[in-house]
Short mmCIF file of C-alpha atoms and ligand atoms in Angstrom, two decimals:
data_model
loop_
_atom_site.label_atom_id
_atom_site.label_comp_id
_atom_site.label_asym_id
_atom_site.label_seq_id
_atom_site.Cartn_x
_atom_site.Cartn_y
_atom_site.Cartn_z
CA MET A 27 -133.26 73.77 32.89
CA SER A 28 -132.60 76.16 29.98
CA SER A 29 -131.38 74.81 26.62
CA ASN A 30 -130.18 76.58 23.52
CA GLN A 31 -131.01 76.21 19.90
CA SER A 32 -129.39 78.06 17.00
CA ALA A 33 -129.98 78.65 13.33
CA PHE A 34 -126.70 77.38 11.86
CA VAL A 35 -125.39 78.23 8.38
CA ASP A 36 -123.20 75.27 7.37
CA GLY A 37 -121.88 76.77 4.16
CA LYS A 38 -122.44 79.34 1.42
CA ASP A 39 -126.06 79.49 0.23
CA LEU A 40 -127.14 76.46 2.27
CA PRO A 41 -130.51 76.56 4.05
CA LEU A 42 -130.47 77.39 7.77
CA ARG A 43 -130.18 74.29 10.02
CA ILE A 44 -131.96 74.67 13.38
CA ALA A 45 -130.14 72.51 15.94
CA ALA A 46 -129.40 72.22 19.60
CA SER A 47 -126.41 74.24 20.81
CA SER A 48 -124.69 74.99 24.14
CA ILE A 49 -125.54 78.16 26.05
CA PRO A 50 -122.49 80.47 25.54
CA GLU A 51 -120.25 81.47 28.45
CA PRO A 52 -120.27 85.27 28.91
CA GLY A 53 -116.95 87.08 28.78
CA PRO A 54 -116.48 89.59 31.63
CA ASN A 55 -118.20 92.38 29.66
CA ASP A 56 -120.90 90.28 27.99
CA ILE A 57 -124.47 89.33 28.69
CA ILE A 58 -126.35 86.18 27.60
CA VAL A 59 -129.87 87.04 26.47
CA LYS A 60 -132.95 84.80 26.59
CA ASN A 61 -134.02 85.87 23.13
CA HIS A 62 -137.62 86.87 22.39
CA ALA A 63 -137.36 88.59 19.00
CA VAL A 64 -134.87 89.07 16.22
CA ALA A 65 -134.84 91.30 13.14
CA VAL A 66 -133.51 90.31 9.75
CA ASN A 67 -131.35 92.90 7.91
CA THR A 68 -129.95 92.90 4.35
CA ILE A 69 -126.59 91.81 5.78
CA ASP A 70 -128.00 88.47 7.10
CA PRO A 71 -128.91 86.84 3.78
CA ALA A 72 -125.73 88.37 2.35
CA GLN A 73 -123.67 86.69 5.03
CA ALA A 74 -125.59 83.42 4.40
CA SER A 75 -124.19 83.73 0.85
CA GLY A 76 -120.65 83.97 2.24
CA PHE A 77 -120.13 87.71 2.76
CA ASN A 78 -117.71 88.39 5.71
CA VAL A 79 -118.08 84.88 7.20
CA LYS A 80 -114.84 83.86 8.86
CA LYS A 81 -115.74 80.20 9.32
CA PHE A 82 -118.68 77.86 8.72
CA PRO A 83 -120.75 76.58 10.44
CA THR A 84 -121.77 79.82 12.02
CA VAL A 85 -124.76 81.62 13.45
CA LEU A 86 -125.75 85.04 11.94
CA GLY A 87 -127.92 87.85 13.14
CA MET A 88 -127.44 91.29 14.73
CA ASP A 89 -130.69 92.67 16.10
CA LEU A 90 -132.23 91.04 19.18
CA ALA A 91 -134.59 91.71 22.07
CA GLY A 92 -135.07 89.56 25.17
CA GLU A 93 -134.41 89.11 28.84
CA VAL A 94 -130.97 89.00 30.44
CA HIS A 95 -130.20 85.38 31.32
CA GLU A 96 -126.64 85.78 32.65
CA VAL A 97 -124.20 88.65 33.15
CA GLY A 98 -120.37 88.58 32.80
CA SER A 99 -118.25 89.16 35.91
CA SER A 100 -117.64 92.90 35.18
CA VAL A 101 -121.19 93.84 34.13
CA THR A 102 -122.95 96.12 36.56
CA LYS A 103 -125.44 97.74 34.26
CA PHE A 104 -127.78 94.73 33.97
CA LYS A 105 -129.17 91.89 36.08
CA LYS A 106 -130.87 88.60 35.24
CA GLY A 107 -134.42 89.20 34.07
CA ASP A 108 -133.92 92.74 32.72
CA ARG A 109 -135.75 93.37 29.41
CA VAL A 110 -133.16 94.53 26.83
CA ILE A 111 -132.55 95.28 23.18
CA GLY A 112 -129.07 94.89 21.80
CA HIS A 113 -126.70 94.27 18.91
CA ALA A 114 -124.91 90.96 18.50
CA TRP A 115 -121.31 91.04 17.25
CA GLN A 116 -120.71 87.93 15.12
CA PHE A 117 -119.98 90.14 12.12
CA THR A 118 -116.81 91.24 13.93
CA THR A 119 -115.90 88.29 16.17
CA GLY A 120 -116.89 85.52 13.73
CA ALA A 121 -117.94 83.36 16.73
CA TRP A 122 -121.25 81.44 16.36
CA GLU A 123 -122.05 82.28 20.00
CA ASP A 124 -122.20 85.95 19.03
CA GLY A 125 -124.92 85.57 16.36
CA ALA A 126 -128.42 86.84 17.30
CA PHE A 127 -130.20 83.87 15.67
CA SER A 128 -130.09 81.63 18.77
CA LEU A 129 -132.38 81.25 21.74
CA TYR A 130 -129.51 82.30 24.03
CA PRO A 131 -127.01 84.56 22.18
CA ARG A 132 -124.07 86.39 23.74
CA ILE A 133 -123.67 90.17 23.20
CA PRO A 134 -121.48 92.97 24.60
CA ALA A 135 -123.29 94.57 27.56
CA ALA A 136 -122.18 97.99 26.25
CA ASN A 137 -124.22 97.45 23.06
CA ALA A 138 -127.50 96.86 24.91
CA ALA A 139 -130.06 98.93 26.77
CA ILE A 140 -133.06 98.40 28.93
CA LEU A 141 -136.29 98.18 26.93
CA PRO A 142 -139.16 99.85 28.83
CA SER A 143 -141.88 97.46 29.96
CA ASP A 144 -144.53 99.02 27.72
CA ILE A 145 -142.62 98.27 24.51
CA ALA A 146 -142.96 94.74 23.08
CA PHE A 147 -139.78 92.81 22.19
CA THR A 148 -140.96 92.55 18.57
CA VAL A 149 -141.26 96.38 18.46
CA GLY A 150 -138.01 97.30 20.25
CA VAL A 151 -135.96 94.87 18.11
CA VAL A 152 -136.24 97.22 15.09
CA LEU A 153 -133.60 99.57 16.53
CA PRO A 154 -130.15 98.21 17.42
CA LEU A 155 -128.29 97.93 14.11
CA ALA A 156 -130.11 100.99 12.78
CA ILE A 157 -128.98 103.06 15.82
CA ASP A 158 -125.41 101.91 15.47
CA THR A 159 -125.19 102.55 11.72
CA ALA A 160 -126.81 105.95 12.05
CA ALA A 161 -124.78 107.00 15.13
CA GLY A 162 -121.52 105.92 13.58
CA GLY A 163 -122.02 108.41 10.69
CA LEU A 164 -123.48 111.22 12.75
CA TYR A 165 -121.26 111.42 15.85
CA GLN A 166 -117.88 109.90 15.01
CA PRO A 167 -114.93 112.26 14.60
CA GLY A 168 -113.85 112.00 10.97
CA TYR A 169 -117.51 111.56 10.01
CA MET A 170 -120.07 114.32 10.80
CA GLY A 171 -118.69 114.67 14.31
CA LEU A 172 -121.99 115.90 15.80
CA ASP A 173 -122.67 116.26 19.53
CA PHE A 174 -124.16 113.12 21.09
CA PRO A 175 -127.93 113.04 21.75
CA ASN A 176 -128.98 114.17 25.13
CA ILE A 177 -132.37 113.79 26.75
CA ASP A 178 -132.36 117.48 27.75
CA THR A 179 -131.33 118.86 24.39
CA GLN A 180 -134.07 120.80 22.59
CA PRO A 181 -134.74 119.75 18.95
CA ASN A 182 -133.59 122.26 16.33
CA SER A 183 -131.77 124.29 18.96
CA LYS A 184 -128.37 124.53 17.22
CA GLY A 185 -129.15 126.34 13.98
CA GLU A 186 -127.40 123.42 12.22
CA VAL A 187 -128.86 120.96 9.74
CA VAL A 188 -128.35 117.34 8.74
CA VAL A 189 -129.86 116.04 5.48
CA VAL A 190 -131.00 112.46 5.58
CA TYR A 191 -131.34 110.72 2.17
CA GLY A 192 -133.64 107.65 2.56
CA GLY A 193 -135.47 108.67 5.72
CA SER A 194 -137.92 105.78 5.52
CA THR A 195 -135.19 103.13 5.79
CA SER A 196 -134.46 101.69 9.23
CA VAL A 197 -131.09 103.40 9.29
CA GLY A 198 -132.54 106.70 7.96
CA ALA A 199 -135.37 106.70 10.57
CA ALA A 200 -132.73 106.25 13.28
CA ALA A 201 -130.52 108.99 11.72
CA ILE A 202 -133.39 111.47 11.75
CA GLN A 203 -134.26 110.68 15.39
CA LEU A 204 -130.64 110.76 16.61
CA ALA A 205 -129.84 114.02 14.80
CA VAL A 206 -132.98 115.69 16.21
CA ALA A 207 -132.29 114.36 19.69
CA ALA A 208 -128.84 115.97 19.51
CA GLY A 209 -130.39 119.38 18.70
CA TYR A 210 -129.90 119.42 14.89
CA ARG A 211 -132.65 119.95 12.34
CA ALA A 212 -133.24 117.04 9.95
CA ILE A 213 -134.22 117.63 6.31
CA VAL A 214 -135.22 114.37 4.76
CA THR A 215 -136.00 112.56 1.51
CA CYS A 216 -138.25 109.52 0.90
CA SER A 217 -141.29 108.54 -1.15
CA PRO A 218 -144.46 110.57 -0.50
CA GLU A 219 -146.20 107.56 1.10
CA ASN A 220 -143.58 107.67 3.84
CA PHE A 221 -143.67 111.37 4.61
CA ASP A 222 -145.74 110.69 7.77
CA LEU A 223 -143.15 108.18 9.05
CA CYS A 224 -140.35 110.75 8.61
CA ARG A 225 -142.44 113.43 10.26
CA GLU A 226 -143.01 111.11 13.23
CA CYS A 227 -139.22 110.69 13.45
CA GLY A 228 -138.88 114.51 13.75
CA ALA A 229 -137.98 115.65 10.29
CA SER A 230 -138.57 119.37 9.74
CA ASP A 231 -138.88 119.25 5.97
CA ILE A 232 -139.51 116.21 3.77
CA PHE A 233 -139.02 115.90 0.01
CA ASP A 234 -139.65 113.24 -2.63
CA TYR A 235 -136.24 112.14 -3.92
CA LYS A 236 -137.76 111.73 -7.41
CA SER A 237 -138.60 115.45 -7.63
CA PRO A 238 -136.59 117.26 -10.33
CA THR A 239 -136.29 120.34 -8.05
CA ILE A 240 -134.99 118.46 -4.99
CA ALA A 241 -131.58 120.11 -4.77
CA ASN A 242 -133.03 123.62 -4.90
CA ASP A 243 -135.86 122.66 -2.51
CA ILE A 244 -133.43 121.27 0.06
CA ALA A 245 -131.13 124.30 -0.24
CA ALA A 246 -134.16 126.58 0.38
CA ALA A 247 -135.13 124.49 3.42
CA VAL A 248 -131.63 124.69 4.86
CA GLY A 249 -131.85 128.52 4.56
CA ALA A 250 -129.49 130.32 6.89
CA ASP A 251 -128.78 127.23 9.03
CA LYS A 252 -125.37 125.60 8.80
CA PHE A 253 -125.19 122.32 6.75
CA LYS A 254 -123.39 119.71 8.82
CA GLY A 255 -123.52 116.81 6.35
CA LEU A 256 -125.72 114.39 4.49
CA TYR A 257 -126.49 110.88 5.81
CA ASN A 258 -127.06 108.62 2.77
CA ALA A 259 -128.99 105.68 4.20
CA ILE A 260 -129.49 104.25 0.65
CA GLY A 261 -125.81 104.26 -0.17
CA ILE A 262 -125.88 102.65 -3.62
CA PRO A 263 -124.05 104.34 -6.56
CA GLU A 264 -127.41 105.24 -8.21
CA SER A 265 -128.32 107.35 -5.16
CA PHE A 266 -125.43 109.72 -5.86
CA LYS A 267 -127.28 110.97 -8.95
CA VAL A 268 -129.47 112.81 -6.45
CA VAL A 269 -127.12 113.10 -3.43
CA THR A 270 -124.23 114.76 -5.30
CA PRO A 271 -126.30 117.69 -6.73
CA ILE A 272 -127.84 118.25 -3.26
CA VAL A 273 -124.42 118.48 -1.55
CA GLU A 274 -122.99 120.65 -4.38
CA LYS A 275 -125.98 122.99 -4.11
CA LEU A 276 -125.20 123.31 -0.39
CA GLY A 277 -121.61 124.37 -1.16
CA GLY A 278 -120.05 120.88 -0.79
CA GLY A 279 -119.63 118.79 2.30
CA PHE A 280 -119.57 115.41 3.97
CA VAL A 281 -121.63 112.32 3.18
CA ALA A 282 -121.88 109.39 5.57
CA ASN A 283 -122.70 106.37 3.41
CA THR A 284 -124.16 102.97 4.28
CA LYS A 285 -122.32 101.30 1.31
CA PRO A 286 -118.76 101.66 0.01
CA PRO A 287 -118.81 104.98 -1.90
CA PRO A 288 -118.38 105.37 -5.65
CA GLN A 289 -115.04 106.74 -6.87
CA ASP A 290 -116.03 109.31 -9.45
CA LEU A 291 -117.34 112.12 -7.25
CA PRO A 292 -116.52 115.85 -7.37
CA ALA A 293 -113.83 117.06 -4.98
CA SER A 294 -116.40 119.10 -3.00
CA VAL A 295 -118.22 115.91 -1.95
CA THR A 296 -116.41 113.85 0.67
CA VAL A 297 -117.92 110.41 1.26
CA LYS A 298 -117.08 107.82 3.86
CA PHE A 299 -118.51 104.33 4.47
CA VAL A 300 -120.09 103.78 7.91
CA LEU A 301 -119.83 100.32 9.46
CA GLY A 302 -122.74 99.69 11.84
CA VAL A 303 -120.71 97.64 14.31
CA ASN A 304 -118.69 100.16 16.31
CA GLU A 305 -117.59 100.71 19.94
CA PHE A 306 -117.63 104.45 19.37
CA VAL A 307 -121.44 104.43 19.67
CA PHE A 308 -121.53 102.75 23.09
CA PRO A 309 -122.20 106.11 24.91
CA VAL A 310 -125.46 106.39 22.97
CA TRP A 311 -126.51 103.05 24.45
CA LYS A 312 -125.39 103.98 27.94
CA ASP A 313 -126.80 107.47 28.14
CA PHE A 314 -129.59 107.82 25.60
CA VAL A 315 -131.37 104.73 24.34
CA THR A 316 -133.43 103.80 27.42
CA LYS A 317 -134.17 107.42 28.37
CA GLY A 318 -135.03 108.17 24.75
CA LEU A 319 -137.47 105.25 24.63
CA GLN A 320 -139.04 106.27 27.98
CA SER A 321 -139.48 109.86 26.91
CA GLY A 322 -140.65 109.18 23.34
CA LYS A 323 -137.63 111.01 21.89
CA LEU A 324 -136.59 107.69 20.45
CA GLN A 325 -139.38 105.67 18.79
CA CYS A 326 -139.25 102.15 17.42
CA LEU A 327 -139.59 103.12 13.76
CA PRO A 328 -140.14 101.97 11.09
CA LYS A 329 -142.64 99.51 12.57
CA PRO A 330 -141.92 95.76 12.37
CA THR A 331 -143.52 93.27 10.01
CA ILE A 332 -143.60 89.98 12.00
CA VAL A 333 -143.16 87.27 9.46
CA GLY A 334 -143.25 84.22 11.76
CA LYS A 335 -142.48 82.62 15.12
CA GLY A 336 -139.48 80.49 16.04
CA LEU A 337 -136.03 80.07 14.54
CA GLU A 338 -137.72 77.95 11.81
CA SER A 339 -139.24 81.14 10.43
CA LEU A 340 -135.88 82.77 9.74
CA GLN A 341 -135.49 81.12 6.34
CA LYS A 342 -138.78 82.72 5.24
CA ALA A 343 -137.71 86.03 6.81
CA PHE A 344 -134.48 85.96 4.71
CA GLU A 345 -136.62 85.53 1.57
CA VAL A 346 -138.89 88.39 2.63
CA ARG A 347 -135.86 90.59 3.34
CA ASN A 348 -134.39 89.82 -0.09
CA GLY A 349 -137.68 91.07 -1.67
CA ASP A 350 -139.14 94.55 -1.78
CA VAL A 351 -139.04 95.77 1.86
CA ARG A 352 -140.41 99.25 2.27
CA ALA A 353 -140.52 101.33 5.43
CA THR A 354 -140.61 98.35 7.81
CA LYS A 355 -138.32 95.99 9.64
CA VAL A 356 -138.59 92.21 9.03
CA VAL A 357 -138.97 90.58 12.45
CA VAL A 358 -139.23 87.01 13.80
CA GLU A 359 -140.74 86.36 17.25
CA LEU A 360 -139.06 83.65 19.31
N1 NAP B 1 -123.00 99.82 6.65
C1 NAP B 1 -123.68 99.13 7.51
O1 NAP B 1 -123.20 98.69 8.57
C2 NAP B 1 -125.17 98.94 7.27
C3 NAP B 1 -126.04 98.55 8.31
C4 NAP B 1 -127.39 98.44 8.03
C5 NAP B 1 -127.88 98.65 6.75
N2 NAP B 1 -127.00 98.98 5.76
C6 NAP B 1 -127.47 99.26 4.40
O2 NAP B 1 -128.24 100.46 4.53
C7 NAP B 1 -129.28 100.47 3.50
C8 NAP B 1 -130.61 100.68 4.24
O3 NAP B 1 -130.93 99.56 4.96
P1 NAP B 1 -132.26 99.55 5.88
O4 NAP B 1 -132.45 98.16 6.31
O5 NAP B 1 -132.11 100.61 6.85
O6 NAP B 1 -133.41 100.00 4.91
P2 NAP B 1 -134.34 99.20 3.91
O7 NAP B 1 -135.31 98.41 4.65
O8 NAP B 1 -133.53 98.49 2.91
O9 NAP B 1 -135.06 100.47 3.22
C9 NAP B 1 -136.11 100.33 2.36
C10 NAP B 1 -136.43 101.74 1.83
O10 NAP B 1 -135.36 102.18 1.02
C11 NAP B 1 -135.83 103.11 0.06
N3 NAP B 1 -135.23 102.82 -1.24
C12 NAP B 1 -135.05 101.62 -1.78
N4 NAP B 1 -134.44 101.75 -2.95
C13 NAP B 1 -134.18 103.07 -3.17
C14 NAP B 1 -133.59 103.85 -4.18
N5 NAP B 1 -133.05 103.27 -5.26
N6 NAP B 1 -133.48 105.21 -3.97
C15 NAP B 1 -134.01 105.77 -2.90
N7 NAP B 1 -134.63 105.12 -1.92
C16 NAP B 1 -134.71 103.76 -2.05
C17 NAP B 1 -137.37 102.94 0.02
O11 NAP B 1 -137.90 104.15 0.54
P3 NAP B 1 -139.25 104.77 0.00
O12 NAP B 1 -140.25 103.66 0.12
O13 NAP B 1 -139.54 105.95 0.92
O14 NAP B 1 -139.01 105.15 -1.43
C18 NAP B 1 -137.65 101.77 0.94
O15 NAP B 1 -138.82 101.94 1.71
C19 NAP B 1 -129.19 99.08 2.82
O16 NAP B 1 -128.47 99.27 1.64
C20 NAP B 1 -128.41 98.25 3.81
O17 NAP B 1 -127.72 97.19 3.16
C21 NAP B 1 -125.63 99.14 5.98
#
C-alpha cells in the first residue's frame, strides 16, 4: 500500500517539517507522480520565507521527476508506470497537494513529458521550471513571439538571432537550447569557465559578460542576421548595466526578463517579466520535450549537483541553493 509524505512549511522562515500526508486525488487533467527526484530553485527558499504563499501550512517545490502513479479521468497521454518529468503548480494554485516536495505530488498532465529510459530521474529533473521560464519569454506573443521548437527544424536556419544573457544559468541553458531548436541562432554571455556548457547547449558565439567590449562584440556576431530579442536570465537591475548597451548597440529591442524589470531604461529597450508557470508553454511539453530528449536536441543542462537523499535533505538543499550556485542545479533524490 502506497503512503505519502510531504515537506510542510508551517509558517514564514520555519524549518521544513517532514510528515505523513494523504495521496492527493487527481483532477480530470492531472497526474499523481511517485516522486524520485526534485530540484530546488531560488523560488523555493524565497517561498519558505513567505513570498507568494497563499496559506500555511503548505508544500513547496516545482521541479520533479518520477513515475506516474495515477492519471485523472481525462488524461490520455500517460499511464501508470510511465517515467516523467514535470512542473508542479503550487505557486499558482496555493494547494499543498500541488507542491513537488512530496513523495506523491499532483501536477497538470499538460506540464509533464515522458523521460526516456536512459536518462536518470536526478538528471531529467533539472529541466521543467527552466523550460517553462525560457519558453514563456521566447515564444509567447507579446514577448519575443518566436516560432515553437520543432524536432525537424534545422539550427540557425532562420537568419535570425536571440541573445541570451546568463547562458550558464538553468533558465539560460534552456533558452539557448529552445531558441536553437526553433531554428534561431543563439549568441550568449557567461563566465569563461562556462563557455563549454553554453557551446554544448548550441550557442554559436559566447562572450564573457565582464568584457568591456561586449556590446561591440555581440553586434559583430549578430552581423547581417535579424535581432529578435535578448533573454536576460539573470534579470537583476545590475545586469542592465551590460544588457542595455547591448540592446542599444543592436538598434533597440525586446528583453524577456526573469525578474521584475527596472524602471529607468531608455525608450528603445522594452523589458517584460516572464513568469515560469504558464499554460502557453504546454505545446512545448506535448510536441517537443520527449522528442528533444530522445534526439539529443534537448539536453539536461546544467548538470545536477545531488545534495542528499530523502525529503529530510531538502532543508540542506535550501541552504545550498541560497549560497553561491554556479552552472548547476541543486537536486535531491527521493
Ligand atoms: N521568473 C521566473 O518564473 C523564474 C523562474 C526561474 C528562475 N528565475 C530567476 O532566474 C534567475 C536564474 O535562475 P537559475 O536558477 O536559472 O540560475 P542560477 O543557478 O541562479 O544561475 C547561476 C549563474 O548565474 C550567473 N550569475 C550570477 N550572478 C550574476 C551576475 N551578477 N551577473 C551575471 N551572471 C551572474 C553565474 O554565471 P557564470 O558562472 O557563468 O558567471 C552563475 O553560474 C534567478 O534570478 C532566478 O530567481 C525566475
